[in-house]
Amino acid sequence: MPLALLKYGLSSKHREDPHFRWAPELKKSYDVVIVGAGGHGLATAYYLAAHHGITNVCVLEKGYLAGGNTARNTTIVRANYLTPEGVAFYKESVELFRGLSLELDINIMYSERGHFTLAHTDAAMRTARWRAEVNKHLGVDSELIYPDDIARLCPTMNMSDEVRYPILGALYHPPGAIARHDAVAWGYARQAMRRGVEVHPQTEVTDVLIENGRAVGVETSRGTIHAGKVVQAVAGSSSLMARKAGFRLPIRTIPLQACVSEPVKPILDQIVVSGSLHVYISQSARGEMVMGGATDPYGLYSTRSTLDFKEGLMGHMLELFPFMAELRVLRQWAGMADMTPDFSPVMGLTPVENYYIDAGWGTWGFKATPVCGKRMAECVATGTQPGLLRPFALDRFDRFDLVGEKGAASVGH
Amino acid sequence: MKIMNCPLNGPRNISEFVWGGDIKPMPDPATCSDRQWTDHLFIEDNIAGIVHEWWLHAPTNFWFVARRNTITDEILETMTVDRFFQQTAAGPAGEPA
């Protein structure tokens, strides 16, 4: 082994199979142009190529590969939603995530930790029971547990009554997991590119070309591209992009902040969320405590951090985990979240023919990456809204048929 | 802490205020189509740039208008509702200037 390694190191013949195969030039036209090379856009490209044989696809990105919200989320995967539509959708996502390392041939470091949504009030207990029953009915493993069990499963949590909001119980969701967010995007990109998909970073889409109500291409910073179909997957800039295509969205762009502590040895195995206290925390494989809270109190197109956010977060965090007082914050950031009025995403067909949208991922986009990619690819390939995405169609707002997911968002908004 | 100037109470911490979203004209509920009404309820301009917005000073329950840049987070101006609509030629049903 050491000799083989030395030989490999001295050889000039390694890296025969580069991670990414970049295409140097843009072609004049593609069957499908995907705007946005984040996890969702890349997953859509992969499933178009792998499941539908559509490989004349290009993914355009104004920044760099997966540098937007894919790089800014807190990597939690779960399916314990409230509405039957939401639970069914995220259930498929969890199933896909479990096999993703094998499917993409990259270690996404998928780690099932158990997910606690703490309840500090009778109302929160009622919602937890409601969610547990909806989950179980649809085959998702969730149950309501009480302080004895919480203390046994998560010994580092402060279960004392001597706090402002004592813990009454929790919705416990054993499949709750974390994953390496960059690896998910890189895996999809690599497998899509191996099948012929082109990814072009540093290529901004400046306009959408529409003829007779149909999308026929895009104008980019590197010239005009014709497209059979256009898919928009630009979380954070969804309203701006949709405006170029000529329609408006039920979305407000609001920053969602997060931070990580310096890395320490494993001390917190679970993912802990408190909707009442507006905090959530998990420990990464590197040992950092990954923390976040509610969205900012007003809309903004910015990824800055604020002191207010950290003060609010830490005030409650230290009540749950007093040992956190010893840790220093290492990094902080914000992502731009697309908030919809019903706290559910917007996916599929749009008023513009051949123009498809993937938006509205307020604070829940990463966990939907595989299922969204798979079903958006199906939607683009067939030109119809797949059953699983039907409740999330843009026209639900015209029909007053909203998917009220607010009670299930892991942190109150 | 970010400071906002309330037209009634003067400069206060931003945490005392509640964001009310864009000022937008309301269609007449008696005569508009369902589509116009759902548009009014749910659809947003979500402009990246300078906007006129509703804000509430929560402790005094005082609503006013702020002109704010949604890219830089600069609060450019705050004004009473009266003053805003005097400035806006089209009145309450018109687009903000």
XYZ file of C-alpha atoms in Angstrom:
510
model
C 0.000 0.000 0.000
C 2.648 2.630 0.878
C 4.633 1.646 -2.225
C 1.544 1.796 -4.411
C 0.732 5.204 -2.994
C 4.282 6.427 -3.634
C 4.139 5.079 -7.175
C 0.791 6.791 -7.724
C 2.147 10.027 -6.321
C 5.184 10.034 -8.604
C 3.245 8.983 -11.681
C 2.057 11.675 -14.055
C -0.867 9.551 -15.215
C -3.436 10.103 -12.474
C -6.704 12.041 -12.733
C -7.654 10.385 -15.979
C -11.283 10.898 -14.974
C -11.690 14.517 -13.909
C -14.452 15.294 -11.456
C -16.147 17.726 -13.812
C -15.987 17.827 -17.588
C -16.425 21.466 -18.439
C -17.526 22.352 -21.965
C -15.515 25.346 -23.152
C -18.057 26.873 -25.526
C -21.788 27.405 -25.391
C -23.769 25.802 -28.183
C -26.366 27.821 -30.084
C -29.246 25.699 -28.877
C -30.198 22.993 -26.400
C -33.267 20.861 -25.797
C -33.434 22.128 -22.222
C -31.753 25.149 -20.633
C -31.734 25.136 -16.824
C -31.108 28.483 -15.166
C -29.295 28.013 -11.859
C -26.578 25.432 -11.087
C -27.528 24.774 -7.490
C -28.560 21.399 -6.112
C -32.042 21.588 -7.621
C -30.968 22.657 -11.118
C -28.197 20.062 -11.245
C -30.473 17.308 -9.914
C -33.053 18.190 -12.574
C -30.331 17.960 -15.237
C -29.161 14.601 -13.891
C -32.617 13.024 -13.833
C -33.419 14.418 -17.295
C -30.324 12.619 -18.596
C -30.510 9.483 -16.458
C -34.271 8.798 -16.443
C -35.530 10.448 -19.611
C -32.593 10.216 -22.023
C -32.588 13.985 -22.544
C -28.886 14.868 -22.598
C -28.764 17.964 -24.829
C -29.108 20.060 -21.676
C -27.146 23.004 -20.350
C -27.175 24.441 -16.848
C -26.331 28.150 -16.667
C -25.084 29.764 -13.474
C -24.249 33.404 -12.886
C -21.833 32.580 -10.035
C -20.077 29.309 -9.433
C -21.341 25.749 -9.139
C -23.656 25.348 -6.119
C -22.488 28.623 -4.579
C -25.914 30.011 -3.689
C -28.377 28.557 -1.204
C -26.947 25.060 -1.734
C -23.831 26.279 0.062
C -25.797 28.201 2.683
C -28.307 25.784 4.155
C -27.975 23.791 7.370
C -28.098 20.352 5.653
C -31.022 18.811 7.531
C -33.138 16.144 5.807
C -36.495 15.044 7.236
C -40.031 14.123 6.215
C -42.048 14.995 9.349
C -44.265 17.622 7.761
C -47.857 18.454 8.604
C -49.897 18.344 5.402
C -50.396 15.001 3.605
C -49.072 16.653 0.403
C -45.885 17.777 2.128
C -45.304 14.489 3.961
C -45.695 12.428 0.761
C -43.290 14.697 -1.122
C -40.530 14.720 1.510
C -40.977 10.999 2.180
C -39.832 10.322 -1.377
C -36.940 12.718 -0.867
C -35.729 10.868 2.253
C -35.939 7.576 0.349
C -33.846 9.017 -2.503
C -31.323 10.570 -0.103
C -30.735 7.185 1.549
C -29.486 5.671 -1.720
C -27.844 8.790 -3.110
C -24.210 8.051 -2.189
C -24.433 4.813 -4.163
C -26.410 6.260 -7.040
C -24.099 9.251 -7.532
C -20.895 7.397 -6.590
C -19.864 10.117 -4.148
C -19.970 10.061 -0.361
C -22.648 12.567 0.636
C -22.020 11.648 4.305
C -25.681 10.891 4.903
C -26.078 10.421 8.622
C -29.404 9.573 10.297
C -29.429 11.249 13.706
C -33.000 11.373 14.924
C -34.837 14.686 14.741
C -36.544 16.301 17.751
C -39.099 19.083 17.417
C -39.472 20.287 20.992
C -42.815 21.391 22.401
C -42.900 23.942 25.218
C -46.632 24.684 25.208
C -49.873 22.732 25.123
C -50.535 24.073 21.633
C -47.156 22.823 20.419
C -47.879 19.405 21.979
C -51.169 19.264 20.096
C -49.445 20.131 16.801
C -46.743 17.525 17.488
C -49.396 14.844 18.022
C -51.198 15.941 14.868
C -47.989 15.763 12.831
C -47.090 12.358 14.305
C -50.478 10.935 13.293
C -50.349 12.380 9.745
C -46.784 11.044 9.388
C -47.636 7.559 10.626
C -50.691 7.403 8.392
C -48.443 8.026 5.370
C -45.751 5.591 6.490
C -43.271 8.107 7.921
C -41.664 7.204 11.252
C -42.638 9.928 13.780
C -43.994 9.795 17.296
C -44.819 12.051 20.216
C -42.455 11.476 23.128
C -42.301 12.848 26.672
C -39.498 14.328 28.831
C -38.296 10.947 30.214
C -37.640 9.646 26.715
C -36.109 12.923 25.546
C -33.671 12.874 28.473
C -32.734 9.257 27.686
C -32.272 9.823 23.937
C -30.546 13.216 24.181
C -28.658 13.372 27.490
C -26.972 16.711 26.751
C -30.265 18.605 26.669
C -31.279 20.677 29.690
C -34.589 19.154 30.839
C -34.842 21.316 33.967
C -38.066 23.081 34.977
C -35.980 26.080 36.052
C -36.062 27.692 32.612
C -38.379 30.126 30.927
C -39.920 27.488 28.647
C -39.674 23.968 30.148
C -39.830 21.107 27.646
C -43.191 19.299 27.735
C -42.504 16.794 24.973
C -41.258 16.441 21.415
C -42.120 15.132 17.990
C -39.424 12.480 17.494
C -38.547 11.563 13.903
C -35.820 8.862 13.822
C -35.056 9.173 10.048
C -34.052 12.852 10.470
C -30.580 13.174 8.978
C -27.797 15.487 7.890
C -25.753 15.252 4.685
C -22.815 16.976 3.016
C -24.622 19.640 0.977
C -21.727 20.372 -1.415
C -21.282 16.682 -2.190
C -24.948 16.396 -3.163
C -24.542 19.155 -5.750
C -21.155 17.926 -6.942
C -22.454 14.369 -7.282
C -25.402 15.468 -9.382
C -23.183 17.738 -11.488
C -20.606 15.044 -12.161
C -23.145 12.371 -13.074
C -25.095 14.780 -15.272
C -21.919 15.934 -17.044
C -20.855 12.302 -17.621
C -24.105 11.845 -19.496
C -23.492 14.848 -21.736
C -25.083 17.694 -19.787
C -23.104 20.951 -19.975
C -22.675 23.198 -16.937
C -21.594 26.791 -17.548
C -20.687 28.871 -14.501
C -20.082 32.641 -14.782
C -22.896 32.806 -17.334
C -25.711 35.084 -16.284
C -29.134 34.864 -17.866
C -30.162 38.453 -18.581
C -33.461 37.853 -20.346
C -35.903 35.153 -21.417
C -36.895 35.028 -25.072
C -40.643 34.602 -25.499
C -42.486 34.139 -28.794
C -46.285 33.869 -28.871
C -46.422 33.005 -25.179
C -43.762 30.293 -25.490
C -40.253 30.359 -24.090
C -37.812 29.793 -26.958
C -34.476 30.670 -25.418
C -32.486 32.897 -23.127
C -30.244 35.910 -23.492
C -27.029 35.460 -21.528
C -23.899 37.418 -20.712
C -22.214 35.172 -23.298
C -24.777 35.506 -26.075
C -28.170 34.172 -27.104
C -29.115 30.524 -26.614
C -32.151 28.846 -28.134
C -33.919 26.317 -25.993
C -36.712 23.811 -26.479
C -37.605 24.270 -22.831
C -36.385 26.555 -20.057
C -36.291 25.633 -16.364
C -35.813 28.294 -13.707
C -34.200 27.108 -10.446
C -32.744 30.264 -8.939
C -33.715 30.291 -5.273
C -33.407 33.784 -3.818
C -33.761 35.479 -7.209
C -36.943 33.708 -8.295
C -39.078 36.853 -8.528
C -36.435 38.681 -10.581
C -36.032 35.772 -12.999
C -39.780 35.170 -13.364
C -40.227 38.857 -14.200
C -37.883 38.377 -17.164
C -40.234 35.623 -18.333
C -43.205 37.956 -17.882
C -45.016 36.813 -14.762
C -45.008 37.483 -11.023
C -44.760 35.086 -8.100
C -46.301 34.746 -4.631
C -42.838 35.160 -3.125
C -41.054 37.535 -0.797
C -37.284 37.318 -0.526
C -36.216 37.260 3.123
C -32.771 36.436 4.530
C -32.373 33.299 6.633
C -29.308 33.399 8.836
C -27.216 30.612 10.291
C -23.877 30.120 12.003
C -21.473 27.410 13.109
C -19.364 27.130 16.245
C -15.739 26.099 16.390
C -15.439 22.312 16.024
C -15.496 20.141 19.151
C -15.601 16.396 19.814
C -18.950 14.627 19.324
C -21.347 15.759 22.045
C -24.691 16.127 20.251
C -25.809 13.195 18.166
C -29.320 14.421 17.405
C -30.909 17.226 15.428
C -32.831 19.441 17.856
C -35.396 22.010 16.806
C -37.633 24.240 18.847
C -40.325 26.091 16.963
C -41.334 27.998 20.099
C -37.799 29.170 20.834
C -36.929 29.719 17.149
C -33.724 27.688 17.284
C -32.318 24.552 15.729
C -28.987 22.799 16.131
C -27.058 19.764 14.955
C -23.400 18.772 15.075
C -21.629 18.323 11.758
C -19.250 15.479 10.949
C -16.430 17.990 11.469
C -17.656 18.710 14.989
C -19.078 22.176 14.369
C -22.405 23.047 15.963
C -24.600 24.122 13.043
C -27.255 26.556 14.257
C -30.041 28.638 12.854
C -33.300 30.293 13.699
C -36.255 32.013 12.093
C -36.066 34.154 8.980
C -35.291 37.859 9.310
C -38.225 40.082 10.293
C -38.360 41.855 6.913
C -37.562 41.313 3.252
C -34.097 41.952 1.879
C -31.931 40.915 -1.077
C -28.799 40.445 0.977
C -26.726 37.700 2.568
C -25.374 39.741 5.469
C -25.428 38.627 9.109
C -26.742 40.649 12.030
C -25.958 40.814 15.731
C -29.682 40.763 16.559
C -29.984 37.320 15.036
C -27.166 35.846 17.110
C -28.361 37.461 20.330
C -31.858 36.061 19.831
C -30.539 32.643 18.866
C -28.035 32.278 21.705
C -30.451 33.482 24.372
C -32.615 30.417 23.771
C -29.847 28.043 22.704
C -28.057 28.382 26.046
C -31.245 27.473 27.852
C -31.433 24.180 25.920
C -27.688 23.466 25.910
C -25.854 25.378 28.660
C -22.492 23.892 27.564
C -22.752 25.977 24.393
C -21.664 28.995 26.447
C -18.092 27.652 26.189
C -18.096 27.659 22.383
C -17.160 30.461 20.018
C -18.922 31.237 16.755
C -16.652 30.383 13.864
C -18.659 31.454 10.814
C -21.954 33.181 10.110
C -23.900 33.769 6.938
C -27.346 34.207 5.437
C -29.164 32.771 2.472
C -31.930 34.511 0.540
C -35.104 32.521 1.105
C -38.146 32.557 -1.201
C -41.032 32.790 1.241
C -44.505 31.883 -0.055
C -47.740 32.735 1.807
C -48.481 29.039 2.503
C -44.879 28.031 3.343
C -44.853 25.511 0.502
C -42.778 25.524 -2.682
C -43.858 26.408 -6.215
C -42.961 23.775 -8.801
C -43.845 22.841 -12.347
C -45.796 24.567 -15.101
C -46.073 28.344 -15.456
C -48.289 30.704 -17.471
C -45.525 30.687 -20.126
C -45.471 27.587 -22.305
C -42.226 25.567 -22.174
C -41.108 27.559 -19.144
C -40.913 25.596 -15.898
C -40.345 26.870 -12.420
C -38.747 25.523 -9.269
C -39.060 28.192 -6.560
C -40.552 29.063 -3.213
C -37.989 27.120 -1.198
C -38.214 29.392 1.795
C -36.322 27.494 4.447
C -36.718 23.907 3.260
C -34.972 23.523 -0.096
C -31.972 21.299 0.586
C -34.012 18.409 1.927
C -36.059 18.377 -1.281
C -33.113 18.324 -3.703
C -33.444 14.720 -4.999
C -37.236 14.521 -5.181
C -37.547 17.977 -6.701
C -34.915 17.178 -9.331
C -36.555 13.865 -10.155
C -40.081 15.243 -10.411
C -39.099 18.474 -12.176
C -37.284 16.334 -14.763
C -40.472 14.296 -15.183
C -42.470 17.505 -15.520
C -40.109 18.901 -18.178
C -39.852 15.621 -20.092
C -43.603 15.004 -20.224
C -44.816 18.614 -20.255
C -47.370 17.780 -17.555
C -47.449 18.350 -13.820
C -46.544 15.065 -12.037
C -49.019 13.899 -9.383
C -46.611 14.488 -6.518
C -46.103 18.107 -7.650
C -49.751 18.843 -8.438
C -50.490 20.399 -5.013
C -47.481 22.712 -5.460
C -48.466 24.170 -8.846
C -48.249 27.938 -9.218
C -51.937 28.224 -10.117
C -53.002 26.941 -6.659
C -53.089 30.576 -5.567
C -55.704 31.410 -8.227
C -57.837 28.537 -6.919
C -57.425 29.403 -3.206
C -56.043 25.873 -2.904
C -53.073 26.637 -0.691
C -50.967 23.963 1.042
C -50.806 25.412 4.553
C -47.507 24.063 5.815
C -46.787 26.761 8.378
C -47.408 24.519 11.379
C -44.865 22.024 10.143
C -41.971 24.300 9.311
C -39.357 23.168 11.784
C -38.832 26.677 13.059
C -41.725 29.106 13.382
C -41.658 31.817 10.737
C -29.073 47.503 16.733
C -30.483 49.083 13.611
C -32.422 52.288 14.223
C -35.589 53.315 12.421
C -37.105 56.754 12.657
C -40.795 56.511 13.522
C -42.714 59.614 12.322
C -44.647 59.630 15.610
C -42.078 58.481 18.192
C -38.705 59.346 16.715
C -35.698 57.010 16.432
C -36.305 53.546 17.893
C -34.696 50.091 17.726
C -35.767 48.171 14.616
C -37.001 45.354 16.884
C -39.881 47.609 17.949
C -41.205 47.633 14.385
C -43.193 45.159 12.322
C -42.793 44.962 8.554
C -46.099 45.198 6.656
C -44.938 44.549 3.098
C -45.272 46.585 -0.080
C -47.852 49.279 -0.513
C -50.023 48.102 -3.367
C -53.353 49.260 -4.733
C -56.376 47.203 -3.681
C -58.867 46.312 -6.397
C -62.535 46.914 -5.618
C -63.672 43.624 -4.020
C -67.210 44.199 -5.296
C -66.294 44.464 -8.964
C -62.896 42.799 -9.492
C -62.437 39.302 -10.891
C -61.350 36.366 -8.706
C -57.992 36.473 -10.470
C -57.459 40.153 -9.618
C -58.347 39.436 -6.009
C -55.987 36.430 -5.618
C -53.270 38.489 -7.317
C -53.791 41.204 -4.746
C -53.715 38.751 -1.849
C -50.792 36.541 -2.805
C -48.677 37.885 -5.672
C -45.762 40.167 -4.861
C -43.594 42.510 -6.913
C -40.736 41.592 -4.559
C -38.592 44.356 -6.014
C -34.826 44.400 -5.557
C -34.259 48.127 -5.137
C -36.117 51.046 -3.649
C -39.632 50.306 -2.386
C -42.400 51.955 -0.374
C -43.556 49.739 2.470
C -45.962 49.602 5.365
C -44.353 49.538 8.810
C -45.915 49.373 12.258
C -44.435 50.763 15.458
C -45.799 47.923 17.604
C -45.735 49.524 21.091
C -47.845 52.465 19.933
C -49.739 50.649 17.148
C -48.776 53.411 14.705
C -48.702 52.558 10.998
C -46.517 54.590 8.668
C -44.672 54.372 5.355
C -40.962 53.805 4.822
C -38.897 54.169 1.654
C -36.232 51.483 1.825
C -33.581 49.958 -0.392
C -34.085 46.171 -0.332
C -30.548 45.503 -1.588
C -28.544 47.651 0.844
C -31.095 47.651 3.712
C -30.887 51.452 3.907
C -33.980 53.161 5.292
C -34.074 56.242 3.086
C -37.109 57.986 4.516
C -40.061 57.402 6.820
C -43.289 59.394 6.578
C -46.836 59.446 7.854
C -49.497 57.772 5.737
C -51.054 61.207 5.048
C -47.834 62.551 3.672
C -47.220 59.504 1.526
C -50.599 59.720 -0.163
C -50.276 63.481 -0.653
C -47.041 62.759 -2.518
C -48.652 60.040 -4.599
C -50.643 61.738 -7.326
C -52.962 58.788 -7.971
C -54.041 58.576 -4.329
C -54.649 55.340 -2.392
C -55.414 53.290 -5.492
C -52.321 54.339 -7.431
C -48.839 52.907 -7.597
C -46.378 54.591 -5.257
C -44.200 57.251 -6.828
